[in-house]
Short mmCIF file of C-alpha atoms in Angstrom, two decimals:
data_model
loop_
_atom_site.label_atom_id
_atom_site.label_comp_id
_atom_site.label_asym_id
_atom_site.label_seq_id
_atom_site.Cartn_x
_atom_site.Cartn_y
_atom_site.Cartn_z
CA UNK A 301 0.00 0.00 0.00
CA UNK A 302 1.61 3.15 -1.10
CA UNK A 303 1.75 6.37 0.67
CA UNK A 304 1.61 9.89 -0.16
CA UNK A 305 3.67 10.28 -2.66
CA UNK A 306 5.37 13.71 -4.25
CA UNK A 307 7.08 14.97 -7.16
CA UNK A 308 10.31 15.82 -7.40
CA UNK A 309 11.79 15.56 -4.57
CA UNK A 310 14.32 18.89 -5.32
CA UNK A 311 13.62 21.56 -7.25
CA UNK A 312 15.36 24.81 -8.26
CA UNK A 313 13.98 27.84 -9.96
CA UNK A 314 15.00 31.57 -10.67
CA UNK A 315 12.86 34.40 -9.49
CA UNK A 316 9.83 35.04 -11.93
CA UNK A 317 9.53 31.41 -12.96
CA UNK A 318 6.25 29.09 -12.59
CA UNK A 319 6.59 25.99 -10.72
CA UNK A 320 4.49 23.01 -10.35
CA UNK A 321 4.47 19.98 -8.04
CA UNK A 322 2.78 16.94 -7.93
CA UNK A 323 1.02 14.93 -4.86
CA UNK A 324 -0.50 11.19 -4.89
CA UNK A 325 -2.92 10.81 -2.42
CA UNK A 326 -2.45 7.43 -0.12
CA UNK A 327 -4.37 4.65 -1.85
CA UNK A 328 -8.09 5.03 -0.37
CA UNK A 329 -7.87 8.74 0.44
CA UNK A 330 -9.99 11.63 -1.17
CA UNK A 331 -8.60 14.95 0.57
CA UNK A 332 -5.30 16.34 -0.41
CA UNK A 333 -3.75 19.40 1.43
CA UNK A 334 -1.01 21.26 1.13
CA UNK A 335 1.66 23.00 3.44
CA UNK A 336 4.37 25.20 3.20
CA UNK A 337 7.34 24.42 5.77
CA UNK A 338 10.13 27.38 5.44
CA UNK A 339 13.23 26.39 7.08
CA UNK A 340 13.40 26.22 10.98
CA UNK A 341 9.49 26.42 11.29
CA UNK A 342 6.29 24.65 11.79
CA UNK A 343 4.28 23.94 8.25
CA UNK A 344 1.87 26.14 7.33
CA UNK A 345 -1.33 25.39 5.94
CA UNK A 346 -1.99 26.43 2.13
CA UNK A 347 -4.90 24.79 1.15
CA UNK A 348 -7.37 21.87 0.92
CA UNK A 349 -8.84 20.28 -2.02
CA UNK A 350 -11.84 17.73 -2.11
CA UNK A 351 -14.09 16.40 -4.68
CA UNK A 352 -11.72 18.59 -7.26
CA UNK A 353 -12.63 21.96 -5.28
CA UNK A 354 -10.69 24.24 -3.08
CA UNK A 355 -12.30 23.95 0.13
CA UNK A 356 -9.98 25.57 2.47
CA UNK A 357 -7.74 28.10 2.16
CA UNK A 358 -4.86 29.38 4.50
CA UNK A 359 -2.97 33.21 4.30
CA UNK A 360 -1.22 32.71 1.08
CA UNK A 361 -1.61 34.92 -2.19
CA UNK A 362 -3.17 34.14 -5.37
CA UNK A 363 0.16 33.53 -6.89
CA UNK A 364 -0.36 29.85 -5.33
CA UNK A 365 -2.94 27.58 -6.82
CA UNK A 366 -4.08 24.16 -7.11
CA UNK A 367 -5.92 21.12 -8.54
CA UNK A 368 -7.33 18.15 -7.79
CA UNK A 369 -7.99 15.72 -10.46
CA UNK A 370 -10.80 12.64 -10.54
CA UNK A 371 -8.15 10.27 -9.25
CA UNK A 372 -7.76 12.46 -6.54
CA UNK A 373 -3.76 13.24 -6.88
CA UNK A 374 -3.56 17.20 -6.63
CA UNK A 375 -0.97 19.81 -7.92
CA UNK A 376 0.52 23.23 -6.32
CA UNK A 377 1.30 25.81 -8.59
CA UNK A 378 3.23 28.80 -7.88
CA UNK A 379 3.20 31.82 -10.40
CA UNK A 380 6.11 34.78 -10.45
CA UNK A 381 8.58 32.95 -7.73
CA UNK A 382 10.15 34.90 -4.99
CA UNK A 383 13.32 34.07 -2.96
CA UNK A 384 10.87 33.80 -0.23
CA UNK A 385 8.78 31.29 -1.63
CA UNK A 386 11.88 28.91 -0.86
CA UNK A 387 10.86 26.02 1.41
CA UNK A 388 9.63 22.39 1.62
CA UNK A 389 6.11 21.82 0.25
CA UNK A 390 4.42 18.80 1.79
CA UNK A 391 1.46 17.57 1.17
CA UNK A 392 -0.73 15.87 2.99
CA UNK A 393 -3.85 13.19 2.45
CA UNK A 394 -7.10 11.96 4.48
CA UNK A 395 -10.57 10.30 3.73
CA UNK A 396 -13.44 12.16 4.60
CA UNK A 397 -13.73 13.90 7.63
CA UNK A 398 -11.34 11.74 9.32
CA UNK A 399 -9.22 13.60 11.50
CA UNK A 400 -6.07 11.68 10.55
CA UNK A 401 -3.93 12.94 7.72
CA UNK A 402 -0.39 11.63 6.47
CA UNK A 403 2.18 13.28 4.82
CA UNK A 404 4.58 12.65 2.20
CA UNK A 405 8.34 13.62 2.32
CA UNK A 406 8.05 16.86 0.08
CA UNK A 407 9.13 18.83 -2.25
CA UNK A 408 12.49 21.22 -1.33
CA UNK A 409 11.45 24.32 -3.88
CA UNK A 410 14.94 26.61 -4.05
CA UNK A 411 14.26 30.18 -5.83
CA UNK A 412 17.72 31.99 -6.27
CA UNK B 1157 -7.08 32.28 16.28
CA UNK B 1158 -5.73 28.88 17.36
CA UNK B 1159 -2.13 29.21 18.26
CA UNK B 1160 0.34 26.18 19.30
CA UNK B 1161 3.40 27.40 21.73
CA UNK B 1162 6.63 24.42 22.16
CA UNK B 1163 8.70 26.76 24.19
CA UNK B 1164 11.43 23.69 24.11
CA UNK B 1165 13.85 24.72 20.82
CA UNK B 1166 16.22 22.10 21.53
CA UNK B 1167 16.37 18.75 24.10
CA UNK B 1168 18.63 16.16 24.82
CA UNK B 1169 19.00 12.78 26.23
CA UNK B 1170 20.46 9.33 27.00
CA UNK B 1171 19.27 6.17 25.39
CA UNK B 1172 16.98 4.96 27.39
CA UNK B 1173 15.72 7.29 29.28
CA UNK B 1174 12.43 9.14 29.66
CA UNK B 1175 11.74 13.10 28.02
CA UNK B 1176 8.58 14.95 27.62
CA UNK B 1177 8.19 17.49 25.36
CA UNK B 1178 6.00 20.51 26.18
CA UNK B 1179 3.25 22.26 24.20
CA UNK B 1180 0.42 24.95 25.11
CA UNK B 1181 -2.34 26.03 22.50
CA UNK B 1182 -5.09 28.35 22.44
CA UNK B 1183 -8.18 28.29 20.94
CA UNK B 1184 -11.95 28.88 22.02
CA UNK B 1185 -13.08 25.83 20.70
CA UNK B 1186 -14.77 23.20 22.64
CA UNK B 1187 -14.11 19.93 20.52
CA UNK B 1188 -11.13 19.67 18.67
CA UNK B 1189 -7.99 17.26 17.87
CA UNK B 1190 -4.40 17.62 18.72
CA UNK B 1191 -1.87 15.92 17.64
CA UNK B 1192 2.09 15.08 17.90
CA UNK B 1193 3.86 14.59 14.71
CA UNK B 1194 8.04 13.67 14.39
CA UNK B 1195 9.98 14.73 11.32
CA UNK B 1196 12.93 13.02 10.92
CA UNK B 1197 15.63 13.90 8.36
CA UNK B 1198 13.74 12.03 5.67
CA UNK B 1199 11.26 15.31 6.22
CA UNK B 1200 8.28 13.17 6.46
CA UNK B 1201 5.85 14.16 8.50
CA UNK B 1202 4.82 10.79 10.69
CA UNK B 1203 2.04 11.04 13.23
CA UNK B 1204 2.84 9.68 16.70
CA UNK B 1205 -0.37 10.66 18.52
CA UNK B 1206 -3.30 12.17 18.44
CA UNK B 1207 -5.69 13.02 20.86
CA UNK B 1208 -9.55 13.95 20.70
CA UNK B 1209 -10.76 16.93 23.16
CA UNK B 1210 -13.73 15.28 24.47
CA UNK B 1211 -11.95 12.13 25.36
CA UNK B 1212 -10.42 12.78 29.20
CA UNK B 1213 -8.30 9.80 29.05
CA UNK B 1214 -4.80 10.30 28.19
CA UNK B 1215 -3.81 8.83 24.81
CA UNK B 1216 -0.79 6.26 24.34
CA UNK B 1217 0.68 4.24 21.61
CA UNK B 1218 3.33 2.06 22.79
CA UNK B 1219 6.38 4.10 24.21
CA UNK B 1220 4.50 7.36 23.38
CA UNK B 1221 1.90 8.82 25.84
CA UNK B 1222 0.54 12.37 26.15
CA UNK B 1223 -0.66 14.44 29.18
CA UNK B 1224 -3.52 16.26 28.01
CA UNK B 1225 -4.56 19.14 30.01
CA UNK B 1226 -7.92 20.98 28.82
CA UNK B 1227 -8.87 23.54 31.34
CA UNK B 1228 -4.75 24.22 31.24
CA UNK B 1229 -4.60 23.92 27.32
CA UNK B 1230 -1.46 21.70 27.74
CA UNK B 1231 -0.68 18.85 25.36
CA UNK B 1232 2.90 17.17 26.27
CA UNK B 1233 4.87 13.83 24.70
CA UNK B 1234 6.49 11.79 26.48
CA UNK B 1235 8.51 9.44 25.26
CA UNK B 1236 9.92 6.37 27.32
CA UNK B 1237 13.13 3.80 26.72
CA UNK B 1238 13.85 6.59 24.22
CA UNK B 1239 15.59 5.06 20.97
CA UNK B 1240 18.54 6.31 18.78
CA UNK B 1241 15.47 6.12 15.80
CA UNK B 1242 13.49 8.91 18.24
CA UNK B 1243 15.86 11.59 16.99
CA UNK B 1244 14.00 14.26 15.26
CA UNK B 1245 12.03 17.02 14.96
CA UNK B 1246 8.65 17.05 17.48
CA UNK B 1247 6.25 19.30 16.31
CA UNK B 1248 2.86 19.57 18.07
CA UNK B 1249 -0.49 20.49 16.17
CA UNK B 1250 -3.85 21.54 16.46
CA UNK B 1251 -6.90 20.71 14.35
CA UNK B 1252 -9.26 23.12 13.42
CA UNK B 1253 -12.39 21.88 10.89
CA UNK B 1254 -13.47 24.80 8.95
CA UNK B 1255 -16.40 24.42 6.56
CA UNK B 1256 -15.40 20.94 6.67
CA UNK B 1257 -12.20 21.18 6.19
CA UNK B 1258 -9.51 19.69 8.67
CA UNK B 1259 -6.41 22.43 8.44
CA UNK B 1260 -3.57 21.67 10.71
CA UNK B 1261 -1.70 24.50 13.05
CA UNK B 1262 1.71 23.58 13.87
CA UNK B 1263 4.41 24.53 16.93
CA UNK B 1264 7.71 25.73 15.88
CA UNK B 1265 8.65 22.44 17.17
CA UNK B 1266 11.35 20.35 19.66
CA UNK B 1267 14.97 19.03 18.11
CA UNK B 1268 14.98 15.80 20.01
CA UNK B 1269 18.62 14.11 20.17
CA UNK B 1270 19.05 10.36 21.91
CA UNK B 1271 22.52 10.68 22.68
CA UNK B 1272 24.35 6.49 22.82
#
């Protein structure tokens, strides 16, 4: 039974670029979220997507986005990349409204 | 809004022995979920514990129990005949359900080291 999987594990981009990454849910799950953990600190929540919808957003700006598609793996996208925007993006699955969610080992996103 | 508070940076101990790692939260919820997660250097997030707000009995899986204190909105880990493996990162959350949704607010989180 896999787990949360992500893609890629490393990533690095300039400022200004686009970046995408990619998040299968563990088999059996139907909620994907996604958090931002900047270096030294707690994640922080992004958002939360379920039946292909956003249902849940945290304090980030529009330049992040997502999708969910019908076999419930999700993608983050981040528009006009700032040095700040460097971090570890994790993302996280659960069924329902189970309070249990499980995380895969994340993306490290480097902007220089 | 809900905050989570691990005032513990950095701890360190033998093999073997006993540590408990602190966290306070605050939040004006009645019913809600907390949980302990470790991060190892693989950076995956595994959960160690969770515990529900209406339950009064203390949670514990295998070497891991908490000491969950409502009215004092205290949540700590402790961890007994720690292991080389427990080395990590200890970061405590809180779940909130919004709409439906189930986001997670983390601590800055513990540096655990079992020292051989």
């Amino acid at each position: 039974d896999a787990g949360v999987t992500q893609s890629p594990t490393h990533l690095i981009k300039t400022r200004g670029q686009q970046v995408t990454l990619r998040c299968s849910p563990k088999s059996g799950h139907d909620t994907v979220s996604w958090y931002q953990q900047a270096l030294g600190q707690g994640p922080q929540f992004i958002f939360q997507y379920y039946e292909e919808e956003e249902r849940q957003r945290g304090n980030f700006p529009d330049r992040f986005s997502g999708h969910q598609f019908p076999n419930y793996s999700s993608e983050l996208n981040v528009n006009a990349l700032l040095l700040g925007d460097s971090a570890l993006y994790l993302c996280a699955s659960s069924l329902g409204a189970i309070k249990k969610l499980f995380f895969g080992s994340g993306t490290q996103l480097s902007v220089l | 809004a809900q905050t989570v508070t691990q005032s513990q940076p950095e701890m360190s101990v033998q093999e073997a022995e006993t540590v408990t790692l602190s966290c306070t939260y605050d939040t004006s919820e009645s019913n809600y979920y907390l949980f302990w997660y470790k991060q190892p250097p693989s950076r995956q997030m595994i959960l160690v514990i969770r515990q529900e707000a209406y339950k009064q009995q203390n949670a514990t899986e295998n070497r891991f129990s908490v000491n969950f204190q409502k009215a004092a909105k205290s949540f700590s880990l402790k961890i007994s005949d720690s292991q080389l493996g427990d080395t990590a990162m200890y970061f405590c959350a809180f779940m909130k359900s919004i709409q439906g949704a189930q986001k997670l607010v983390f601590g800055q989180g513990t540096r655990l080291t079992i020292n051989p």
